[in-house]
Amino acid sequence: MREITVGTGSGLETADMVLNIGPQHPSTHGVLRLKLKLDGERVVECEPIVGYMHRGAEKLFEVRDYRQIIMLANRHDWLSAFSNELGVVLAVERLMGIEVPERAVWLRMALAELNRVLNHLMFLGSYPLEIGAITPMFYAFRERETLQAVMEEVSGGRIHYMFNRVGGLKEEVPAGWTKRAREAVAAVRRRLPDLDQLIRKNDIFLARTVGVGVLSAADAAAFGASGPVARASGLDFDLRRDEPYLAYDQLEVPVVTRQAGDCHSRFEVLLDQTYVSLDLVEQCLDRVERIGGPVNVRLPKVVKAPEGHTYAWTENPLGVNGYYLVSRGEKTPWRLKLRTASYANVQALSTLIPGCLVPDLIAILGSMFFVVGDIDK
């Protein structure tokens, strides 16, 4: 099979060029490879090739007990660690029939929304950086550090929080924590317009993103895309509103959507969702301050889920995250299957990229907001 470019001009035979983008260095967003077929500077075909970071997480779950799998779960999307933990414990609690104390429910929601903001801020800084805008990264990380301090105080971790437990949370939050969390949220809300005004209407950023990498609503639905990627294409779907878990049914959750489905729409959805999550954090903290009681339930020394199966899905920062848990009554899962947001979203690249120009590749890739560990698991 001949796939080289031998030249242009009279009398010279030409053929399509096959170009590999990646696999890249593991300390970036992760190791993804794109096999492209080019006609000049235009992409004709795109094949995403995954698996370079595969750690066999789903098999590791089968030899870890229900406390240990929480540690594994928060690592497949390392920017959404708290939310990953949450999905696992919800599945186990559902199978065991455990009712979590109300205070723990509202604390979980507050921490999950803080984690959502931290996730979004990373991409709001790194996406402009990938297409040449350095300054937004400093603004985004200023806000991240403010919220990271709050998360670190409550859990002891900066990335892998390990704060969820089957039956609730690891421990009560420190005295005065809700007040400090409110102050951090207020500071981020006050300063976030700096980042917004810097990039949203920037002429160069608009030129690189508007009308580029358009994903139609039909294609988004066909590939099972979810989260900001799907909502930017007009798919009005959010589990917090449409199939509530925890106590989201007691809150009004605004769902941010756009219709264009291009890179700029995906960025705008992410940015506007950040404002929404800051509002939700404050509402959750209001409830936490009014509710007393424990934050967990007493469990036996060895936790065994009864025989059966269940599926728990949550609205993770990057989209729908699901855990299909099958138990045979032992202290370890017989099977724990992950349905991750990034894996579904990145499939759309095979439809999204053909027809675009090589210089637009990075703009499109960055706007899909994926974590490669969440693809390879």
mmCIF file of C-alpha atoms in Angstrom:
data_model
loop_
_atom_site.group_PDB
_atom_site.id
_atom_site.type_symbol
_atom_site.label_atom_id
_atom_site.label_comp_id
_atom_site.label_asym_id
_atom_site.label_seq_id
_atom_site.Cartn_x
_atom_site.Cartn_y
_atom_site.Cartn_z
ATOM 1 C CA MET A 1 0.000 0.000 0.000
ATOM 2 C CA ARG A 2 1.648 3.218 -1.220
ATOM 3 C CA GLU A 3 0.865 6.229 0.975
ATOM 4 C CA ILE A 4 3.564 8.805 0.404
ATOM 5 C CA THR A 5 3.716 12.199 -1.211
ATOM 6 C CA VAL A 6 6.318 12.139 -3.974
ATOM 7 C CA GLY A 7 5.832 15.677 -5.244
ATOM 8 C CA THR A 8 3.609 17.945 -7.304
ATOM 9 C CA GLY A 9 3.831 19.235 -10.831
ATOM 10 C CA SER A 10 3.738 17.993 -14.370
ATOM 11 C CA GLY A 11 4.678 14.389 -14.829
ATOM 12 C CA LEU A 12 5.026 13.584 -11.122
ATOM 13 C CA GLU A 13 2.840 10.929 -9.560
ATOM 14 C CA THR A 14 1.266 11.908 -6.241
ATOM 15 C CA ALA A 15 -0.340 9.918 -3.465
ATOM 16 C CA ASP A 16 -1.892 10.686 -0.111
ATOM 17 C CA MET A 17 0.469 11.153 2.827
ATOM 18 C CA VAL A 18 -0.049 9.266 6.076
ATOM 19 C CA LEU A 19 0.983 11.335 9.091
ATOM 20 C CA ASN A 20 1.169 10.238 12.727
ATOM 21 C CA ILE A 21 0.308 12.829 15.359
ATOM 22 C CA GLY A 22 1.661 11.386 18.593
ATOM 23 C CA PRO A 23 1.962 9.358 20.674
ATOM 24 C CA GLN A 24 3.021 12.337 22.761
ATOM 25 C CA HIS A 25 4.912 12.679 26.022
ATOM 26 C CA PRO A 26 3.008 11.223 29.006
ATOM 27 C CA SER A 27 3.241 14.384 31.107
ATOM 28 C CA THR A 28 0.937 16.300 28.745
ATOM 29 C CA HIS A 29 -2.785 15.468 28.610
ATOM 30 C CA GLY A 30 -1.752 11.881 27.981
ATOM 31 C CA VAL A 31 -0.658 9.618 25.164
ATOM 32 C CA LEU A 32 -3.018 9.646 22.200
ATOM 33 C CA ARG A 33 -2.066 8.836 18.625
ATOM 34 C CA LEU A 34 -3.898 10.064 15.546
ATOM 35 C CA LYS A 35 -3.243 8.363 12.223
ATOM 36 C CA LEU A 36 -4.078 10.935 9.558
ATOM 37 C CA LYS A 37 -4.336 10.652 5.805
ATOM 38 C CA LEU A 38 -3.610 14.008 4.187
ATOM 39 C CA ASP A 39 -4.274 15.529 0.808
ATOM 40 C CA GLY A 40 -1.911 18.472 0.935
ATOM 41 C CA GLU A 41 -2.821 20.277 4.172
ATOM 42 C CA ARG A 42 -6.341 18.895 4.334
ATOM 43 C CA VAL A 43 -7.136 15.831 6.411
ATOM 44 C CA VAL A 44 -8.946 13.134 4.446
ATOM 45 C CA GLU A 45 -9.121 10.419 7.115
ATOM 46 C CA CYS A 46 -8.519 10.298 10.863
ATOM 47 C CA GLU A 47 -8.098 7.177 12.988
ATOM 48 C CA PRO A 48 -7.698 7.764 16.751
ATOM 49 C CA ILE A 49 -5.478 5.018 18.190
ATOM 50 C CA VAL A 50 -5.770 4.555 21.940
ATOM 51 C CA GLY A 51 -4.281 2.197 24.497
ATOM 52 C CA TYR A 52 -0.817 3.652 25.132
ATOM 53 C CA MET A 53 -1.684 4.390 28.785
ATOM 54 C CA HIS A 54 -3.839 1.314 29.400
ATOM 55 C CA ARG A 55 -3.335 0.040 32.958
ATOM 56 C CA GLY A 56 -6.052 -2.586 33.093
ATOM 57 C CA ALA A 57 -8.044 -0.726 35.754
ATOM 58 C CA GLU A 58 -11.147 -2.853 35.273
ATOM 59 C CA LYS A 59 -9.191 -6.040 36.019
ATOM 60 C CA LEU A 60 -7.429 -4.453 38.981
ATOM 61 C CA PHE A 61 -10.858 -3.701 40.495
ATOM 62 C CA GLU A 62 -11.537 -7.431 40.651
ATOM 63 C CA VAL A 63 -8.693 -8.068 43.115
ATOM 64 C CA ARG A 64 -9.274 -5.035 45.380
ATOM 65 C CA ASP A 65 -11.902 -4.784 48.101
ATOM 66 C CA TYR A 66 -14.580 -2.113 48.119
ATOM 67 C CA ARG A 67 -12.447 0.320 50.095
ATOM 68 C CA GLN A 68 -9.387 -0.127 47.898
ATOM 69 C CA ILE A 69 -11.132 0.341 44.556
ATOM 70 C CA ILE A 70 -11.902 3.961 45.482
ATOM 71 C CA MET A 71 -8.171 4.672 45.218
ATOM 72 C CA LEU A 72 -8.041 3.148 41.726
ATOM 73 C CA ALA A 73 -11.218 4.855 40.543
ATOM 74 C CA ASN A 74 -10.075 8.394 41.226
ATOM 75 C CA ARG A 75 -7.112 7.981 38.872
ATOM 76 C CA HIS A 76 -8.655 7.261 35.468
ATOM 77 C CA ASP A 77 -9.677 10.922 35.062
ATOM 78 C CA TRP A 78 -7.140 12.605 37.297
ATOM 79 C CA LEU A 79 -8.845 15.993 36.945
ATOM 80 C CA SER A 80 -12.166 14.628 38.266
ATOM 81 C CA ALA A 81 -10.946 12.435 41.114
ATOM 82 C CA PHE A 82 -13.692 13.247 43.624
ATOM 83 C CA SER A 83 -16.412 12.667 41.045
ATOM 84 C CA ASN A 84 -14.876 9.321 40.049
ATOM 85 C CA GLU A 85 -14.861 8.173 43.677
ATOM 86 C CA LEU A 86 -18.459 9.256 44.022
ATOM 87 C CA GLY A 87 -19.691 7.005 41.210
ATOM 88 C CA VAL A 88 -18.068 3.925 42.737
ATOM 89 C CA VAL A 89 -19.427 4.443 46.250
ATOM 90 C CA LEU A 90 -22.913 5.185 44.893
ATOM 91 C CA ALA A 91 -22.881 1.841 43.057
ATOM 92 C CA VAL A 92 -21.750 -0.096 46.154
ATOM 93 C CA GLU A 93 -24.205 1.720 48.429
ATOM 94 C CA ARG A 94 -27.056 0.997 46.043
ATOM 95 C CA LEU A 95 -26.203 -2.702 45.978
ATOM 96 C CA MET A 96 -25.870 -2.857 49.772
ATOM 97 C CA GLY A 97 -28.997 -0.778 50.402
ATOM 98 C CA ILE A 98 -27.111 1.799 52.484
ATOM 99 C CA GLU A 99 -28.796 5.134 53.228
ATOM 100 C CA VAL A 100 -26.147 7.850 53.535
ATOM 101 C CA PRO A 101 -26.612 10.580 56.213
ATOM 102 C CA GLU A 102 -28.096 13.788 54.833
ATOM 103 C CA ARG A 103 -25.128 15.925 55.843
ATOM 104 C CA ALA A 104 -22.793 13.643 53.880
ATOM 105 C CA VAL A 105 -25.040 13.917 50.809
ATOM 106 C CA TRP A 106 -24.849 17.727 50.718
ATOM 107 C CA LEU A 107 -21.122 17.748 51.483
ATOM 108 C CA ARG A 108 -20.581 15.312 48.610
ATOM 109 C CA MET A 109 -22.465 17.639 46.275
ATOM 110 C CA ALA A 110 -20.513 20.706 47.398
ATOM 111 C CA LEU A 111 -17.185 18.909 46.910
ATOM 112 C CA ALA A 112 -18.258 17.422 43.569
ATOM 113 C CA GLU A 113 -19.127 20.888 42.245
ATOM 114 C CA LEU A 114 -15.829 22.293 43.520
ATOM 115 C CA ASN A 115 -14.087 19.448 41.697
ATOM 116 C CA ARG A 116 -16.073 20.352 38.547
ATOM 117 C CA VAL A 117 -14.820 23.943 38.724
ATOM 118 C CA LEU A 118 -11.223 22.755 39.206
ATOM 119 C CA ASN A 119 -11.542 20.471 36.177
ATOM 120 C CA HIS A 120 -12.988 23.230 33.996
ATOM 121 C CA LEU A 121 -10.370 25.767 35.058
ATOM 122 C CA MET A 122 -7.602 23.423 33.941
ATOM 123 C CA PHE A 123 -9.045 23.225 30.425
ATOM 124 C CA LEU A 124 -9.941 26.938 30.343
ATOM 125 C CA GLY A 125 -6.248 27.643 30.898
ATOM 126 C CA SER A 126 -4.662 24.855 28.883
ATOM 127 C CA TYR A 127 -6.867 25.094 25.784
ATOM 128 C CA PRO A 128 -5.850 28.676 24.875
ATOM 129 C CA LEU A 129 -2.250 27.705 25.726
ATOM 130 C CA GLU A 130 -2.344 24.895 23.157
ATOM 131 C CA ILE A 131 -3.202 27.357 20.397
ATOM 132 C CA GLY A 132 -0.667 29.979 21.457
ATOM 133 C CA ALA A 133 -2.252 32.099 24.214
ATOM 134 C CA ILE A 134 -0.019 31.883 27.276
ATOM 135 C CA THR A 135 -1.606 34.408 29.672
ATOM 136 C CA PRO A 136 -4.969 32.650 30.364
ATOM 137 C CA MET A 137 -3.087 29.777 32.023
ATOM 138 C CA PHE A 138 -1.870 32.100 34.786
ATOM 139 C CA TYR A 139 -5.384 33.395 35.472
ATOM 140 C CA ALA A 140 -6.880 29.892 35.465
ATOM 141 C CA PHE A 141 -4.243 28.546 37.855
ATOM 142 C CA ARG A 142 -4.673 31.489 40.199
ATOM 143 C CA GLU A 143 -8.307 30.433 40.646
ATOM 144 C CA ARG A 144 -7.398 26.740 40.809
ATOM 145 C CA GLU A 145 -4.957 27.349 43.661
ATOM 146 C CA THR A 146 -7.638 29.216 45.631
ATOM 147 C CA LEU A 147 -10.026 26.261 45.387
ATOM 148 C CA GLN A 148 -7.298 23.622 45.723
ATOM 149 C CA ALA A 149 -6.499 25.031 49.164
ATOM 150 C CA VAL A 150 -10.092 24.401 50.225
ATOM 151 C CA MET A 151 -10.103 20.845 48.845
ATOM 152 C CA GLU A 152 -6.705 20.096 50.378
ATOM 153 C CA GLU A 153 -7.842 21.336 53.788
ATOM 154 C CA VAL A 154 -10.850 19.049 53.821
ATOM 155 C CA SER A 155 -9.286 15.911 52.321
ATOM 156 C CA GLY A 156 -5.503 16.188 52.644
ATOM 157 C CA GLY A 157 -5.075 15.674 48.877
ATOM 158 C CA ARG A 158 -4.581 18.080 46.003
ATOM 159 C CA ILE A 159 -5.442 15.766 43.113
ATOM 160 C CA HIS A 160 -6.432 12.338 44.466
ATOM 161 C CA TYR A 161 -8.702 13.254 47.352
ATOM 162 C CA MET A 162 -9.710 9.801 48.662
ATOM 163 C CA PHE A 163 -12.455 11.448 50.720
ATOM 164 C CA ASN A 164 -15.465 9.334 49.731
ATOM 165 C CA ARG A 165 -16.205 6.155 51.627
ATOM 166 C CA VAL A 166 -18.888 3.510 51.237
ATOM 167 C CA GLY A 167 -21.606 4.922 53.491
ATOM 168 C CA GLY A 168 -20.540 8.570 53.420
ATOM 169 C CA LEU A 169 -17.314 10.517 53.760
ATOM 170 C CA LYS A 170 -13.967 9.792 55.400
ATOM 171 C CA GLU A 171 -14.541 12.268 58.252
ATOM 172 C CA GLU A 172 -16.210 15.496 59.288
ATOM 173 C CA VAL A 173 -14.926 18.683 57.638
ATOM 174 C CA PRO A 174 -12.680 20.942 59.787
ATOM 175 C CA ALA A 175 -14.307 23.595 61.987
ATOM 176 C CA GLY A 176 -15.000 26.757 59.994
ATOM 177 C CA TRP A 177 -14.408 25.032 56.673
ATOM 178 C CA THR A 178 -17.722 26.083 55.124
ATOM 179 C CA LYS A 179 -16.895 29.744 55.829
ATOM 180 C CA ARG A 180 -13.489 29.418 54.173
ATOM 181 C CA ALA A 181 -15.040 27.553 51.241
ATOM 182 C CA ARG A 182 -17.531 30.410 50.765
ATOM 183 C CA GLU A 183 -14.709 32.960 50.807
ATOM 184 C CA ALA A 184 -12.785 30.967 48.192
ATOM 185 C CA VAL A 185 -15.846 30.651 45.943
ATOM 186 C CA ALA A 186 -16.553 34.385 46.289
ATOM 187 C CA ALA A 187 -12.946 35.230 45.370
ATOM 188 C CA VAL A 188 -13.042 32.997 42.287
ATOM 189 C CA ARG A 189 -16.424 34.399 41.208
ATOM 190 C CA ARG A 190 -15.093 37.944 41.565
ATOM 191 C CA ARG A 191 -11.925 37.289 39.545
ATOM 192 C CA LEU A 192 -13.228 34.851 36.925
ATOM 193 C CA PRO A 193 -14.357 37.709 34.607
ATOM 194 C CA ASP A 194 -10.640 38.547 34.198
ATOM 195 C CA LEU A 195 -10.169 35.213 32.405
ATOM 196 C CA ASP A 196 -13.521 35.547 30.627
ATOM 197 C CA GLN A 197 -12.792 39.004 29.199
ATOM 198 C CA LEU A 198 -9.255 38.039 28.269
ATOM 199 C CA ILE A 199 -10.175 35.161 25.975
ATOM 200 C CA ARG A 200 -13.887 34.762 25.124
ATOM 201 C CA LYS A 201 -14.032 37.659 22.621
ATOM 202 C CA ASN A 202 -10.353 37.770 21.705
ATOM 203 C CA ASP A 203 -10.096 38.272 17.932
ATOM 204 C CA ILE A 204 -7.271 35.761 17.459
ATOM 205 C CA PHE A 205 -9.012 33.156 19.625
ATOM 206 C CA LEU A 206 -12.262 33.679 17.678
ATOM 207 C CA ALA A 207 -10.434 33.261 14.369
ATOM 208 C CA ARG A 208 -8.936 29.953 15.534
ATOM 209 C CA THR A 209 -12.137 28.476 16.990
ATOM 210 C CA VAL A 210 -15.341 29.835 15.432
ATOM 211 C CA GLY A 211 -16.651 27.486 12.742
ATOM 212 C CA VAL A 212 -13.761 25.073 13.317
ATOM 213 C CA GLY A 213 -14.319 21.417 14.240
ATOM 214 C CA VAL A 214 -18.097 21.416 13.983
ATOM 215 C CA LEU A 215 -19.780 18.402 15.626
ATOM 216 C CA SER A 216 -23.458 18.094 14.749
ATOM 217 C CA ALA A 217 -26.042 17.107 17.346
ATOM 218 C CA ALA A 218 -26.801 13.931 15.382
ATOM 219 C CA ASP A 219 -23.139 12.877 15.337
ATOM 220 C CA ALA A 220 -22.703 13.735 19.015
ATOM 221 C CA ALA A 221 -25.673 11.531 19.890
ATOM 222 C CA ALA A 222 -24.530 8.720 17.587
ATOM 223 C CA PHE A 223 -21.100 8.552 19.242
ATOM 224 C CA GLY A 224 -22.561 8.716 22.746
ATOM 225 C CA ALA A 225 -20.868 12.046 23.455
ATOM 226 C CA SER A 226 -21.887 13.802 26.658
ATOM 227 C CA GLY A 227 -20.940 16.676 28.911
ATOM 228 C CA PRO A 228 -19.724 20.026 27.539
ATOM 229 C CA VAL A 229 -18.833 18.463 24.158
ATOM 230 C CA ALA A 230 -22.402 17.253 23.567
ATOM 231 C CA ARG A 231 -24.127 20.301 25.048
ATOM 232 C CA ALA A 232 -22.108 22.596 22.771
ATOM 233 C CA SER A 233 -23.756 20.754 19.851
ATOM 234 C CA GLY A 234 -27.251 21.356 21.240
ATOM 235 C CA LEU A 235 -27.824 18.093 23.164
ATOM 236 C CA ASP A 236 -29.686 19.327 26.238
ATOM 237 C CA PHE A 237 -28.807 16.483 28.607
ATOM 238 C CA ASP A 238 -27.445 16.593 32.157
ATOM 239 C CA LEU A 239 -27.890 13.746 34.654
ATOM 240 C CA ARG A 240 -28.039 16.171 37.571
ATOM 241 C CA ARG A 241 -31.322 17.451 36.159
ATOM 242 C CA ASP A 242 -32.602 14.570 34.022
ATOM 243 C CA GLU A 243 -31.853 11.600 36.312
ATOM 244 C CA PRO A 244 -30.899 13.159 39.647
ATOM 245 C CA TYR A 245 -28.654 11.389 42.150
ATOM 246 C CA LEU A 246 -27.662 12.490 45.666
ATOM 247 C CA ALA A 247 -29.991 15.464 46.315
ATOM 248 C CA TYR A 248 -29.733 17.248 42.953
ATOM 249 C CA ASP A 249 -33.510 16.931 42.591
ATOM 250 C CA GLN A 250 -33.784 19.538 45.376
ATOM 251 C CA LEU A 251 -31.761 22.066 43.375
ATOM 252 C CA GLU A 252 -32.480 23.828 40.116
ATOM 253 C CA VAL A 253 -29.543 22.939 37.873
ATOM 254 C CA PRO A 254 -29.216 25.280 34.861
ATOM 255 C CA VAL A 255 -27.896 23.372 31.834
ATOM 256 C CA VAL A 256 -25.670 25.454 29.540
ATOM 257 C CA THR A 257 -26.026 24.635 25.835
ATOM 258 C CA ARG A 258 -24.966 26.057 22.480
ATOM 259 C CA GLN A 259 -26.054 25.141 18.962
ATOM 260 C CA ALA A 260 -23.007 25.737 16.739
ATOM 261 C CA GLY A 261 -21.047 22.653 17.874
ATOM 262 C CA ASP A 262 -17.690 24.258 17.024
ATOM 263 C CA CYS A 263 -14.541 24.720 19.118
ATOM 264 C CA HIS A 264 -15.656 28.101 20.421
ATOM 265 C CA SER A 265 -19.026 26.754 21.538
ATOM 266 C CA ARG A 266 -17.320 23.983 23.498
ATOM 267 C CA PHE A 267 -15.087 26.553 25.214
ATOM 268 C CA GLU A 268 -18.067 28.801 26.019
ATOM 269 C CA VAL A 269 -20.076 25.936 27.507
ATOM 270 C CA LEU A 270 -17.148 25.039 29.755
ATOM 271 C CA LEU A 271 -16.702 28.659 30.849
ATOM 272 C CA ASP A 272 -20.391 29.294 31.554
ATOM 273 C CA GLN A 273 -20.734 25.965 33.393
ATOM 274 C CA THR A 274 -18.036 27.172 35.765
ATOM 275 C CA TYR A 275 -20.272 30.052 36.872
ATOM 276 C CA VAL A 276 -23.175 27.603 37.344
ATOM 277 C CA SER A 277 -21.105 25.262 39.516
ATOM 278 C CA LEU A 278 -19.950 28.130 41.734
ATOM 279 C CA ASP A 279 -23.632 28.952 42.349
ATOM 280 C CA LEU A 280 -24.392 25.305 43.147
ATOM 281 C CA VAL A 281 -21.491 25.103 45.623
ATOM 282 C CA GLU A 282 -22.939 28.030 47.575
ATOM 283 C CA GLN A 283 -26.409 26.461 47.631
ATOM 284 C CA CYS A 284 -24.952 23.173 48.909
ATOM 285 C CA LEU A 285 -22.956 24.964 51.604
ATOM 286 C CA ASP A 286 -26.183 26.673 52.736
ATOM 287 C CA ARG A 287 -27.710 23.234 53.355
ATOM 288 C CA VAL A 288 -24.566 21.847 55.027
ATOM 289 C CA GLU A 289 -24.584 24.685 57.552
ATOM 290 C CA ARG A 290 -28.204 23.930 58.497
ATOM 291 C CA ILE A 291 -27.808 20.149 58.816
ATOM 292 C CA GLY A 292 -26.092 18.391 61.703
ATOM 293 C CA GLY A 293 -25.392 14.755 62.374
ATOM 294 C CA PRO A 294 -22.838 12.187 61.189
ATOM 295 C CA VAL A 295 -21.155 12.088 57.784
ATOM 296 C CA ASN A 296 -20.911 8.307 57.488
ATOM 297 C CA VAL A 297 -22.425 5.053 58.701
ATOM 298 C CA ARG A 298 -20.678 2.311 60.638
ATOM 299 C CA LEU A 299 -19.660 -0.615 58.476
ATOM 300 C CA PRO A 300 -18.351 -4.091 59.312
ATOM 301 C CA LYS A 301 -14.592 -4.613 59.196
ATOM 302 C CA VAL A 302 -14.963 -6.489 55.910
ATOM 303 C CA VAL A 303 -17.421 -4.917 53.460
ATOM 304 C CA LYS A 304 -19.208 -7.441 51.259
ATOM 305 C CA ALA A 305 -21.814 -6.398 48.696
ATOM 306 C CA PRO A 306 -24.667 -8.904 48.326
ATOM 307 C CA GLU A 307 -24.953 -10.941 45.145
ATOM 308 C CA GLY A 308 -26.434 -8.909 42.304
ATOM 309 C CA HIS A 309 -25.631 -6.133 39.889
ATOM 310 C CA THR A 310 -26.283 -2.421 39.536
ATOM 311 C CA TYR A 311 -25.343 0.536 37.340
ATOM 312 C CA ALA A 312 -24.578 3.958 38.800
ATOM 313 C CA TRP A 313 -23.919 6.908 36.520
ATOM 314 C CA THR A 314 -23.086 10.477 37.396
ATOM 315 C CA GLU A 315 -22.590 13.758 35.546
ATOM 316 C CA ASN A 316 -18.813 14.030 35.756
ATOM 317 C CA PRO A 317 -17.091 17.280 34.719
ATOM 318 C CA LEU A 318 -16.310 15.838 31.251
ATOM 319 C CA GLY A 319 -19.625 14.000 30.775
ATOM 320 C CA VAL A 320 -21.465 10.843 31.754
ATOM 321 C CA ASN A 321 -19.413 8.504 33.942
ATOM 322 C CA GLY A 322 -20.907 5.095 34.717
ATOM 323 C CA TYR A 323 -19.944 2.057 36.795
ATOM 324 C CA TYR A 324 -21.562 -1.313 36.146
ATOM 325 C CA LEU A 325 -20.958 -3.374 39.277
ATOM 326 C CA VAL A 326 -21.512 -7.131 39.456
ATOM 327 C CA SER A 327 -21.123 -8.857 42.835
ATOM 328 C CA ARG A 328 -21.105 -12.510 43.869
ATOM 329 C CA GLY A 329 -21.342 -11.680 47.554
ATOM 330 C CA GLU A 330 -17.607 -11.398 48.087
ATOM 331 C CA LYS A 331 -15.443 -8.564 49.418
ATOM 332 C CA THR A 332 -14.229 -7.758 45.889
ATOM 333 C CA PRO A 333 -16.325 -6.970 42.778
ATOM 334 C CA TRP A 334 -16.755 -9.869 40.406
ATOM 335 C CA ARG A 335 -16.848 -7.266 37.608
ATOM 336 C CA LEU A 336 -16.696 -3.466 37.555
ATOM 337 C CA LYS A 337 -17.082 -2.005 34.096
ATOM 338 C CA LEU A 338 -16.305 1.669 33.442
ATOM 339 C CA ARG A 339 -18.241 3.865 31.038
ATOM 340 C CA THR A 340 -16.047 6.971 30.836
ATOM 341 C CA ALA A 341 -16.857 10.325 29.280
ATOM 342 C CA SER A 342 -13.555 10.834 27.455
ATOM 343 C CA TYR A 343 -13.705 7.423 25.748
ATOM 344 C CA ALA A 344 -17.077 8.191 24.176
ATOM 345 C CA ASN A 345 -16.207 11.790 23.297
ATOM 346 C CA VAL A 346 -12.890 11.032 21.569
ATOM 347 C CA GLN A 347 -14.560 8.565 19.183
ATOM 348 C CA ALA A 348 -16.124 11.550 17.439
ATOM 349 C CA LEU A 349 -12.670 12.639 16.189
ATOM 350 C CA SER A 350 -12.931 10.160 13.306
ATOM 351 C CA THR A 351 -15.912 12.176 11.998
ATOM 352 C CA LEU A 352 -14.906 15.590 13.297
ATOM 353 C CA ILE A 353 -11.388 15.954 11.880
ATOM 354 C CA PRO A 354 -11.716 14.810 8.208
ATOM 355 C CA GLY A 355 -12.083 17.883 6.030
ATOM 356 C CA CYS A 356 -10.200 20.191 8.391
ATOM 357 C CA LEU A 357 -6.742 21.664 7.822
ATOM 358 C CA VAL A 358 -3.633 20.461 9.639
ATOM 359 C CA PRO A 359 -3.181 23.830 11.481
ATOM 360 C CA ASP A 360 -6.679 23.385 12.973
ATOM 361 C CA LEU A 361 -5.900 19.948 14.417
ATOM 362 C CA ILE A 362 -4.649 21.186 17.786
ATOM 363 C CA ALA A 363 -7.563 23.614 18.136
ATOM 364 C CA ILE A 364 -10.005 20.728 17.582
ATOM 365 C CA LEU A 365 -8.173 18.239 19.791
ATOM 366 C CA GLY A 366 -7.931 20.676 22.691
ATOM 367 C CA SER A 367 -11.625 21.559 22.463
ATOM 368 C CA MET A 368 -12.686 17.935 23.033
ATOM 369 C CA PHE A 369 -11.596 18.213 26.695
ATOM 370 C CA PHE A 370 -10.478 14.632 27.247
ATOM 371 C CA VAL A 371 -8.117 13.023 29.717
ATOM 372 C CA VAL A 372 -6.294 10.104 28.130
ATOM 373 C CA GLY A 373 -6.324 8.009 31.311
ATOM 374 C CA ASP A 374 -10.117 8.267 31.060
ATOM 375 C CA ILE A 375 -9.920 6.783 27.543
ATOM 376 C CA ASP A 376 -7.428 3.994 28.203
ATOM 377 C CA LYS A 377 -8.492 3.141 31.781
#
